[in-house]
Structures are given as C-alpha cells and as structure tokens.
Tab-separated table of C-alpha atoms in Angstrom:
chain	number	residue	atom	x	y	z
A	1	MET	CA	4.644	5.609	15.955
A	2	GLY	CA	7.057	2.739	16.165
A	3	GLY	CA	9.134	0.158	14.415
A	4	ASN	CA	12.866	-0.141	14.166
A	5	GLY	CA	14.877	2.998	13.715
A	6	VAL	CA	12.311	5.502	14.985
A	7	LEU	CA	13.748	8.985	15.166
A	8	TYR	CA	11.365	10.406	17.731
A	9	PRO	CA	10.102	9.553	21.204
A	10	ILE	CA	9.279	5.886	21.449
A	11	LEU	CA	6.087	4.337	22.703
A	12	GLY	CA	6.119	2.101	25.736
A	13	PHE	CA	3.735	-0.642	26.497
A	14	ALA	CA	3.311	-3.377	29.030
A	15	SER	CA	2.507	-1.249	32.030
A	16	CYS	CA	0.832	1.171	29.732
A	17	VAL	CA	-1.143	-0.243	26.822
A	18	ALA	CA	-4.429	0.083	25.094
A	19	PHE	CA	-4.944	2.813	22.594
A	20	ILE	CA	-2.994	1.563	19.617
A	21	TYR	CA	-6.286	1.194	17.757
A	22	MET	CA	-6.817	4.967	17.714
A	23	SER	CA	-5.586	6.548	14.495
A	24	PHE	CA	-3.844	9.895	14.820
A	25	GLY	CA	-4.591	10.719	11.201
A	26	ASP	CA	-2.107	13.083	9.625
A	27	LEU	CA	-0.196	13.772	12.855
A	28	LYS	CA	3.457	13.413	11.873
A	29	LEU	CA	6.655	14.276	13.669
A	30	SER	CA	8.444	17.051	11.856
A	31	SER	CA	12.193	17.475	11.541
A	32	LEU	CA	14.291	18.017	14.659
A	33	PRO	CA	15.008	21.710	15.381
A	34	LYS	CA	18.672	22.660	15.212
A	35	GLY	CA	20.772	23.475	18.237
A	36	LEU	CA	19.601	20.748	20.623
A	37	SER	CA	22.260	18.970	22.668
A	38	LEU	CA	20.225	15.758	23.066
A	39	SER	CA	19.461	13.256	20.334
A	40	PHE	CA	16.373	11.113	19.987
A	41	VAL	CA	16.567	7.583	21.319
A	42	GLU	CA	15.789	4.991	18.636
A	43	ARG	CA	14.901	1.310	18.752
A	44	ASN	CA	16.576	-1.414	16.747
A	45	GLY	CA	15.106	-4.815	17.471
A	46	SER	CA	15.456	-5.566	21.176
A	47	HIS	CA	17.753	-2.614	21.881
A	48	PHE	CA	17.536	1.112	22.445
A	49	ILE	CA	20.001	3.032	20.297
A	50	LEU	CA	21.461	6.470	20.967
A	51	ASN	CA	23.778	8.027	18.379
A	52	GLY	CA	24.314	4.619	16.817
A	53	LYS	CA	25.277	2.879	20.095
A	54	PRO	CA	23.228	0.635	22.442
A	55	LEU	CA	21.603	2.502	25.337
A	56	TYR	CA	20.919	0.923	28.741
A	57	VAL	CA	18.820	2.780	31.272
A	58	ASN	CA	19.197	3.288	34.997
A	59	GLY	CA	16.470	5.637	36.149
A	60	TRP	CA	13.755	6.500	38.611
A	61	ASN	CA	10.169	7.648	39.171
A	62	SER	CA	9.239	11.091	40.507
A	63	TYR	CA	5.588	11.395	39.519
A	64	TRP	CA	5.197	14.742	41.330
A	65	LEU	CA	7.407	16.950	39.144
A	66	MET	CA	4.605	18.835	37.350
A	67	ALA	CA	2.735	19.534	40.577
A	68	HIS	CA	5.831	21.046	42.186
A	69	SER	CA	6.667	23.133	39.126
A	70	MET	CA	3.524	25.237	39.413
A	71	ASP	CA	4.883	27.511	42.144
A	72	GLU	CA	8.151	29.433	42.159
A	73	ASN	CA	8.612	28.483	45.818
A	74	SER	CA	8.583	24.743	45.088
A	75	ARG	CA	10.307	24.627	41.701
A	76	GLY	CA	13.657	24.364	43.430
A	77	ARG	CA	12.722	20.848	44.537
A	78	VAL	CA	12.202	19.802	40.915
A	79	SER	CA	15.623	21.142	39.970
A	80	ALA	CA	17.180	19.482	43.008
A	81	MET	CA	15.654	16.098	42.129
A	82	LEU	CA	16.781	16.239	38.502
A	83	GLN	CA	20.250	17.374	39.527
A	84	THR	CA	20.470	14.561	42.069
A	85	GLY	CA	19.470	12.025	39.419
A	86	ALA	CA	22.115	13.335	37.053
A	87	LYS	CA	24.785	13.168	39.758
A	88	MET	CA	23.954	9.489	40.306
A	89	GLY	CA	24.353	8.797	36.591
A	90	LEU	CA	20.610	8.278	36.075
A	91	THR	CA	19.398	9.047	32.579
A	92	VAL	CA	15.584	8.625	32.533
A	93	CYS	CA	12.882	9.844	34.911
A	94	ARG	CA	9.277	8.666	34.648
A	95	THR	CA	6.692	11.261	35.645
A	96	TRP	CA	3.030	12.175	35.174
A	97	ALA	CA	2.025	14.352	32.222
A	98	PHE	CA	-1.628	14.334	33.285
A	99	ASN	CA	-4.001	15.640	35.927
A	100	ASP	CA	-7.599	15.295	34.797
A	101	GLY	CA	-10.346	17.207	36.603
A	102	GLY	CA	-10.186	18.122	40.278
A	103	TYR	CA	-7.614	20.249	42.081
A	104	GLU	CA	-5.057	22.063	39.901
A	105	ALA	CA	-5.955	19.921	36.901
A	106	LEU	CA	-4.039	20.165	33.649
A	107	GLN	CA	-7.175	19.080	31.753
A	108	ILE	CA	-10.072	20.827	33.456
A	109	SER	CA	-12.685	19.201	31.226
A	110	PRO	CA	-12.449	17.468	27.841
A	111	GLY	CA	-10.338	19.711	25.635
A	112	GLN	CA	-10.094	22.498	28.232
A	113	PHE	CA	-6.647	23.100	29.747
A	114	ASP	CA	-5.167	25.240	32.495
A	115	GLU	CA	-2.308	27.183	30.906
A	116	ARG	CA	-0.602	27.671	34.268
A	117	VAL	CA	-0.380	23.901	34.760
A	118	PHE	CA	0.787	23.365	31.181
A	119	GLN	CA	3.567	25.890	31.804
A	120	ALA	CA	4.569	23.829	34.832
A	121	LEU	CA	4.972	20.805	32.541
A	122	ASP	CA	6.956	23.034	30.153
A	123	TYR	CA	9.297	23.768	33.053
A	124	VAL	CA	9.746	20.072	33.914
A	125	ILE	CA	10.770	19.263	30.351
A	126	ALA	CA	13.083	22.277	30.019
A	127	GLU	CA	14.728	21.609	33.369
A	128	ALA	CA	15.183	17.918	32.601
A	129	SER	CA	16.915	18.858	29.356
A	130	ARG	CA	19.187	21.270	31.228
A	131	HIS	CA	20.343	18.420	33.478
A	132	GLY	CA	20.673	15.877	30.658
A	133	ILE	CA	17.745	13.758	31.906
A	134	ARG	CA	15.200	12.259	29.516
A	135	LEU	CA	11.563	11.836	30.535
A	136	LEU	CA	9.151	8.942	30.209
A	137	LEU	CA	5.815	10.791	30.229
A	138	SER	CA	2.688	8.935	31.309
A	139	LEU	CA	-0.550	10.244	29.764
A	140	VAL	CA	-3.367	8.933	31.995
A	141	ASN	CA	-3.898	6.838	35.112
A	142	ASN	CA	-5.804	3.589	35.459
A	143	LEU	CA	-6.195	4.509	39.133
A	144	GLN	CA	-8.347	7.361	40.412
A	145	ALA	CA	-5.424	9.517	41.558
A	146	TYR	CA	-5.187	12.648	39.394
A	147	GLY	CA	-8.484	11.840	37.693
A	148	GLY	CA	-7.541	8.775	35.735
A	149	LYS	CA	-9.854	6.760	33.537
A	150	THR	CA	-12.613	7.311	36.129
A	151	GLN	CA	-12.672	11.022	35.318
A	152	TYR	CA	-12.995	10.384	31.577
A	153	VAL	CA	-15.956	8.088	32.200
A	154	LYS	CA	-17.578	10.707	34.469
A	155	TRP	CA	-17.208	13.372	31.798
A	156	ALA	CA	-18.943	11.215	29.186
A	157	TRP	CA	-21.644	10.177	31.661
A	158	GLN	CA	-22.291	13.780	32.761
A	159	GLU	CA	-22.684	14.864	29.148
A	160	GLY	CA	-25.191	12.080	28.574
A	161	ILE	CA	-23.149	10.406	25.835
A	162	GLY	CA	-21.408	7.642	27.782
A	163	LEU	CA	-22.242	4.047	26.931
A	164	SER	CA	-21.704	2.857	30.485
A	165	SER	CA	-20.841	4.179	33.934
A	166	SER	CA	-18.298	1.373	34.315
A	167	ASN	CA	-14.699	2.566	34.512
A	168	ASP	CA	-13.790	-0.049	31.915
A	169	SER	CA	-15.802	1.843	29.292
A	170	PHE	CA	-12.689	4.007	29.060
A	171	PHE	CA	-11.273	1.286	26.819
A	172	PHE	CA	-14.163	0.942	24.349
A	173	ASP	CA	-16.527	3.957	24.469
A	174	PRO	CA	-16.057	6.000	21.233
A	175	SER	CA	-16.740	9.290	23.039
A	176	ILE	CA	-14.085	8.600	25.641
A	177	ARG	CA	-11.638	7.433	22.990
A	178	LYS	CA	-12.195	10.797	21.281
A	179	TYR	CA	-11.561	12.652	24.566
A	180	PHE	CA	-8.299	10.824	25.070
A	181	LYS	CA	-7.218	11.116	21.447
A	182	ASN	CA	-7.708	14.892	21.625
A	183	TYR	CA	-5.759	15.024	24.873
A	184	VAL	CA	-2.810	13.143	23.387
A	185	LEU	CA	-2.882	15.348	20.290
A	186	THR	CA	-2.847	18.492	22.444
A	187	VAL	CA	0.118	17.265	24.465
A	188	LEU	CA	2.116	16.115	21.434
A	189	THR	CA	1.649	19.436	19.626
A	190	ARG	CA	2.167	21.639	22.688
A	191	LYS	CA	4.906	24.231	22.070
A	192	ASN	CA	7.030	24.595	25.186
A	193	THR	CA	6.840	28.227	26.353
A	194	ILE	CA	10.420	28.020	27.656
A	195	THR	CA	12.246	26.173	24.867
A	196	GLY	CA	9.950	26.965	21.944
A	197	ILE	CA	9.986	23.282	20.918
A	198	GLU	CA	6.868	21.205	20.364
A	199	TYR	CA	6.791	18.237	22.728
A	200	ARG	CA	6.718	15.755	19.840
A	201	ASN	CA	9.953	17.267	18.528
A	202	ASP	CA	11.822	17.324	21.838
A	203	PRO	CA	14.365	14.499	22.331
A	204	THR	CA	14.209	15.210	26.063
A	205	ILE	CA	11.057	13.077	25.953
A	206	PHE	CA	12.402	9.534	25.948
A	207	ALA	CA	9.006	7.885	25.414
A	208	TRP	CA	5.255	8.165	25.915
A	209	GLU	CA	3.395	5.808	28.230
A	210	LEU	CA	-0.233	5.542	27.198
A	211	ILE	CA	-1.669	4.620	30.598
A	212	ASN	CA	-0.326	3.712	34.024
A	213	GLU	CA	-1.114	0.148	35.146
A	214	PRO	CA	-4.289	-0.540	33.127
A	215	ARG	CA	-6.703	-3.254	34.139
A	216	CYS	CA	-10.032	-4.269	32.681
A	217	MET	CA	-11.787	-6.281	35.358
A	218	SER	CA	-14.986	-6.643	33.338
A	219	ASP	CA	-13.241	-8.729	30.675
A	220	PRO	CA	-10.952	-11.352	32.252
A	221	SER	CA	-10.409	-12.914	28.817
A	222	GLY	CA	-7.974	-10.152	27.960
A	223	ASP	CA	-9.666	-9.351	24.634
A	224	THR	CA	-10.405	-5.757	25.678
A	225	LEU	CA	-7.103	-5.088	27.370
A	226	GLN	CA	-4.084	-7.298	27.843
A	227	VAL	CA	-1.020	-6.058	29.749
A	228	ARG	CA	1.388	-6.461	32.696
A	229	PHE	CA	0.586	-10.031	33.811
A	230	TYR	CA	0.335	-13.201	31.740
A	231	GLY	CA	-3.170	-13.894	30.460
A	232	PRO	CA	-5.299	-16.971	31.154
A	233	LYS	CA	-4.408	-18.500	27.775
A	234	SER	CA	-0.696	-17.840	28.083
A	235	PRO	CA	1.568	-20.868	28.600
A	236	LYS	CA	3.366	-18.724	31.187
A	237	SER	CA	0.331	-18.014	33.335
A	238	ALA	CA	1.891	-20.246	35.999
A	239	VAL	CA	4.629	-17.610	36.424
A	240	ASN	CA	2.026	-15.104	37.666
A	241	PRO	CA	2.057	-14.321	41.396
A	242	GLY	CA	-1.326	-16.027	41.704
A	243	GLU	CA	-4.387	-17.149	39.768
A	244	TRP	CA	-5.959	-13.726	40.378
A	245	ALA	CA	-3.360	-12.107	38.094
A	246	SER	CA	-4.755	-13.876	35.024
A	247	THR	CA	-8.256	-12.474	35.672
A	248	LEU	CA	-7.354	-8.786	35.270
A	249	GLY	CA	-7.782	-8.663	31.494
A	250	SER	CA	-4.017	-8.968	31.136
A	251	ASP	CA	-1.744	-10.716	28.677
A	252	PHE	CA	1.819	-9.424	28.550
A	253	VAL	CA	2.953	-11.210	25.401
A	254	ARG	CA	-0.171	-10.775	23.274
A	255	ASN	CA	-0.487	-7.004	23.502
A	256	SER	CA	3.232	-6.343	23.624
A	257	ASN	CA	3.408	-7.931	20.192
A	258	ILE	CA	1.636	-4.973	18.542
A	259	SER	CA	3.941	-3.504	15.896
A	260	ASN	CA	3.298	0.114	16.900
A	261	VAL	CA	4.636	-0.488	20.398
A	262	ASP	CA	8.386	-0.039	20.665
A	263	PHE	CA	9.125	-1.582	24.039
A	264	THR	CA	7.459	-3.500	26.824
A	265	SER	CA	7.397	-2.543	30.481
A	266	VAL	CA	6.767	-4.414	33.709
A	267	HIS	CA	6.194	-3.389	37.347
A	268	ILE	CA	7.535	-5.345	40.318
A	269	TYR	CA	5.755	-5.242	43.704
A	270	PRO	CA	6.042	-8.561	45.558
A	271	ASP	CA	4.696	-6.881	48.723
A	272	HIS	CA	1.345	-6.333	47.014
A	273	TRP	CA	1.303	-9.772	45.439
A	274	PHE	CA	2.338	-11.920	48.413
A	275	HIS	CA	1.214	-11.186	51.951
A	276	ASP	CA	2.257	-14.449	53.591
A	277	LEU	CA	5.724	-14.973	52.120
A	278	GLY	CA	8.958	-14.016	53.822
A	279	PHE	CA	11.538	-11.754	52.234
A	280	GLU	CA	13.750	-14.539	50.863
A	281	GLU	CA	10.806	-16.223	49.150
A	282	LYS	CA	9.786	-12.921	47.586
A	283	GLN	CA	13.350	-12.452	46.372
A	284	ARG	CA	13.336	-15.813	44.627
A	285	TYR	CA	10.019	-15.074	42.968
A	286	VAL	CA	11.167	-11.642	41.769
A	287	SER	CA	14.254	-13.176	40.189
A	288	LYS	CA	12.045	-15.640	38.284
A	289	TRP	CA	9.589	-12.874	37.310
A	290	VAL	CA	12.275	-10.584	35.878
A	291	ARG	CA	14.070	-13.366	34.003
A	292	SER	CA	10.807	-14.645	32.558
A	293	HIS	CA	9.946	-11.298	30.971
A	294	ILE	CA	13.439	-10.845	29.592
A	295	GLU	CA	13.147	-14.329	28.082
A	296	ASP	CA	9.830	-13.335	26.457
A	297	CYS	CA	11.469	-10.343	24.828
A	298	ASP	CA	14.671	-12.176	23.867
A	299	LYS	CA	12.963	-15.126	22.220
A	300	GLU	CA	9.480	-14.108	21.167
A	301	LEU	CA	8.763	-10.369	21.158
A	302	LYS	CA	12.218	-9.221	20.011
A	303	LYS	CA	11.703	-5.902	21.809
A	304	PRO	CA	13.365	-4.151	24.745
A	305	VAL	CA	11.827	-4.641	28.184
A	306	MET	CA	11.956	-1.928	30.836
A	307	PHE	CA	11.071	-2.586	34.475
A	308	THR	CA	9.488	0.828	34.874
A	309	GLU	CA	8.524	0.507	38.539
A	310	TYR	CA	10.069	-1.575	41.284
A	311	GLY	CA	9.949	-1.060	45.014
A	312	LEU	CA	9.920	-2.693	48.428
A	313	SER	CA	7.479	-1.492	51.074
A	314	ASN	CA	8.725	-0.394	54.485
A	315	GLN	CA	5.370	-1.467	55.927
A	316	ASN	CA	6.116	-5.193	55.716
A	317	LYS	CA	6.009	-6.801	59.144
A	318	ASP	CA	9.521	-8.201	58.703
A	319	PHE	CA	10.967	-5.103	56.973
A	320	GLN	CA	14.617	-4.233	57.539
A	321	ALA	CA	16.357	-1.349	55.783
A	322	SER	CA	19.016	-3.695	54.385
A	323	GLN	CA	16.341	-5.635	52.484
A	324	ARG	CA	15.839	-2.776	50.058
A	325	GLU	CA	19.435	-2.935	48.927
A	326	GLN	CA	19.168	-6.708	48.467
A	327	PHE	CA	15.888	-6.403	46.565
A	328	TYR	CA	17.160	-3.618	44.290
A	329	ARG	CA	20.423	-5.472	43.682
A	330	THR	CA	18.566	-8.606	42.575
A	331	ILE	CA	16.767	-6.672	39.845
A	332	LEU	CA	19.722	-4.524	38.799
A	333	ASP	CA	22.071	-7.523	38.586
A	334	ILE	CA	19.725	-9.320	36.201
A	335	ILE	CA	19.428	-6.180	34.066
A	336	TYR	CA	23.218	-5.831	33.985
A	337	LYS	CA	23.758	-9.471	33.006
A	338	SER	CA	21.187	-9.182	30.224
A	339	ALA	CA	22.776	-5.982	28.932
A	340	LYS	CA	26.237	-7.521	29.044
A	341	LYS	CA	24.985	-10.366	26.831
A	342	LYS	CA	23.262	-7.846	24.528
A	343	GLY	CA	19.881	-9.129	25.674
A	344	SER	CA	16.553	-7.314	25.771
A	345	GLY	CA	16.679	-6.344	29.464
A	346	VAL	CA	17.544	-2.695	28.880
A	347	GLY	CA	16.795	-0.912	32.139
A	348	ALA	CA	14.845	-0.310	35.317
A	349	LEU	CA	13.251	2.676	37.089
A	350	VAL	CA	12.969	2.614	40.879
A	351	TRP	CA	9.760	3.749	42.600
A	352	GLN	CA	10.297	6.353	43.900
A	353	PHE	CA	12.926	9.027	44.662
A	354	LEU	CA	12.111	12.285	46.441
A	355	VAL	CA	13.767	15.311	48.001
A	356	GLU	CA	13.097	16.779	51.428
A	357	GLY	CA	9.961	18.794	51.991
A	358	ILE	CA	7.445	16.818	49.932
A	359	GLU	CA	6.274	14.285	52.478
A	360	GLU	CA	2.714	14.441	51.124
A	361	TYR	CA	3.941	12.780	47.917
A	362	ASN	CA	5.770	9.983	49.704
A	363	ASP	CA	4.509	6.451	50.218
A	364	ASP	CA	5.873	3.277	51.778
A	365	PHE	CA	8.269	2.819	48.856
A	366	GLY	CA	9.773	6.285	48.567
A	367	LEU	CA	13.154	7.473	49.749
A	368	VAL	CA	15.518	10.426	49.547
A	369	PRO	CA	18.626	8.922	47.896
A	370	TRP	CA	21.328	10.656	49.925
A	371	GLU	CA	19.607	9.717	53.173
A	372	THR	CA	20.146	6.019	52.359
A	373	PRO	CA	23.882	5.639	51.586
A	374	SER	CA	23.665	1.971	50.581
A	375	ILE	CA	20.970	2.661	47.948
A	376	HIS	CA	22.810	5.772	46.783
A	377	LYS	CA	26.003	3.760	46.272
A	378	LEU	CA	24.197	0.855	44.580
A	379	THR	CA	22.453	3.241	42.183
A	380	ILE	CA	25.734	4.830	41.120
A	381	GLN	CA	27.343	1.405	40.685
A	382	GLN	CA	24.554	0.338	38.320
A	383	SER	CA	24.841	3.570	36.327
A	384	CYS	CA	28.574	3.037	35.912
A	385	ARG	CA	28.548	-0.608	34.938
A	386	LEU	CA	25.871	0.015	32.323
A	387	ALA	CA	27.917	2.969	31.082
A	388	ARG	CA	30.966	0.740	30.740
A	389	ILE	CA	29.013	-1.676	28.543
A	390	GLN	CA	28.082	1.245	26.326
A	391	GLY	CA	31.636	2.590	26.421
A	392	LEU	CA	32.763	5.371	28.713
A	393	ASN	CA	34.089	7.297	25.746
A	394	GLN	CA	30.460	7.644	24.635
A	395	GLN	CA	29.439	9.274	27.915
A	396	THR	CA	29.388	12.962	28.778
A	397	GLY	CA	29.191	15.114	31.874
A	398	ASN	CA	28.646	13.605	35.307
A	399	LEU	CA	28.526	10.009	34.120
A	400	LYS	CA	31.874	10.005	32.342
A	401	GLN	CA	33.648	11.778	35.175
A	402	MET	CA	32.014	9.704	37.920
A	403	CYS	CA	32.582	6.310	36.308
A	404	SER	CA	36.109	6.785	34.989
C-alpha cells in the first residue's frame, strides 16, 4: 500500500512504523462502492491530494471513540465530539481501532473478536462519515494501555511458541507477526454493519497507523525499529531533546524512507522531554523540532509530514492557561507557513479533545474545546487559513460557511 497517487487509505509512519516487511499476499483494495459522498485522499510526492487539489489537515485526537460507542447511553458523546470537530472546521480525527485482551477487548485472543465491540467501531466510522470527518485509525499500542504489544507477547508466551518474553519480540517473533498480520487483515476486510462497506473500501478512513509510538529498547542501533526520534547515526541526532532519544531504537529518516509508507508523523511533548526548562525555552526547542522534520521531508524524504500528537501538560510547575494557546500557535503557524509555500508540512492533530462526562479518559493534556475560548478560536482560525490555501470554493458544509 503506498506510492504516489494511491486511491485508498494511506499508510502513516513515523509515530507508527514497523511492519512493512509483512506481506499481505493477495489482499487488494477493490473498486470504490458507488454513492459515497467522500473521496479517498491520495498522495502525490510531499502532498496529500483530494479531488485533484492539495489537502492540508487540521485535526485532533479522541482515542476513546470506540469505547464510548459500545453503549447506547454513551454514543451521544461520540456524535457530539465529531459534530464539534466538524463545526471547528477539523477534518481528521485520530482514534484507536484496537483493544487487545482485557476488559471489553475487540480482540479477545489471537483471531478471536467480540462482535459487540466491532459494531462499536462500525458506529464510529459511520458517524464520522455522517459528519464529514475522516479517521486516522491506529492498529496497536506500543504502550500497555488497551493490551498493546505486551499482550501479543503474552499470547505467544502462554501458547508456548514465543521466542522471548521481552516486549520487543513483538517486532521480530514470527508467531507474533502472524497474530498481527491476521488482525490487520480482519480489520481491513471487516464489512461495516451500518454502512455495508468494507473498511478498506471506505474513504472515511484517511489512513492506517501501524503502531502508536513504537520503541525497541533492546536494540538502540535502530536496526530492529527506527522511528520518531533521530537515530544515533543520523547527522541530525543533535536535534533530539537529549542523548537518551537516540537510544530508543529510533531513526526518523531511515524508516520513513520506506517506499510503502505514504507519510511520516511526529509527536511533540516538550513537557516529557525537558523537566528543567522554562516555557520559553521549550517553545524555542519545539519550533526547531517542527522545522527540522519539515526540512527532512522537503529535502530528503519528499513525503508529507503530519504532527499527529501535540500537547502541553497542565501539570507543569509554571503552567498558565495562556501557555497552551502560545504553544499550539507556534506549531500551527509553522504548519501554515509550510503549506502556504507548498511544503511538506501538511497538518497537525492536537492531543486531545473531549466532551463533558468522560473524565476517566482525560489526562493532563486534554480539554473540552468550547470550555477554552482561546483554543476554540485558534483552532477555527487554523482551519480557515488552511482552507483558504486550498481554495474556499473547494470546501463544503461547515468549513465553507464558517470561513467565508
């Protein structure tokens, strides 16, 4: 899946890498069913293309959509979040399409699925389409939340076929690769019980993210897994937030260069990277970090780059509410300037937006958009100025009306 001019959901990378080596055999994407209002997003070089025109993305993360679609009493929150995104001119939402083992799992055990949970994911996709929102669907977690790679390793170990009990065996154990390959195949060929469309044929799905924030601590060289940060051999390793970042088995440029990957992605969390710097110093670093990755994609990779998570913690000792607006604006301004010059910086997704009543899914980065007027206004401004680059006459619905 990939290359210029793809006519089906594209495959994201840098926060997500690692399974390009797995062949999907004869799995092919069949022709697009008639009657759909959305078109597939394509890639041409360092740009996303929609209906022959460049596409720039302003979007958000709401990882909890599937979990809240399982119950009729909570589905209203999913609709409310998607409607809110649409009203702010947002076009892409990143969310989890996995829950492996444990409570209310989608994949109960390798190859065994809970139909009720799958129908909840059906609802998320159908409802997103109804509101004109595309989805970036993540397929597994590097972290232990919702099972993650740890669960896959446990399954292989429990069956007595695992090569190692190390979590990093997720990246090289043939049995685990087979588990994950079968999972991806099941998701791609799932026929939505609401729309009747197979997931792989649904243009509502903007892209697939293979794994959230992968790291391979057992191989600092980056030969097993390279992603997110610059690797130890990269001439840009000095741009990393610290020497530790080059020891995570990461190399942004090397793995992003794989031909089957359509775009790169980067996460931005200066709070986690720097504990002794003040806000202004973090701001300066973030500006350098974002520009550096856009430069990589402009000059070397020739692919779009999406900043698929960015956030500022409210737990910082010097935190002030106004800092979030400044931090977000720094990132969004750089994206806008790149887009205006037809560069590879094509969009960003804030972590995370919520609605009232789901406090258990919140963290120190989350916010309800309408409860923070400055962020709400900034978000709409970014949606509109990106829309103007694309041409307001190309827009429909809320975005055209709001930005004109």
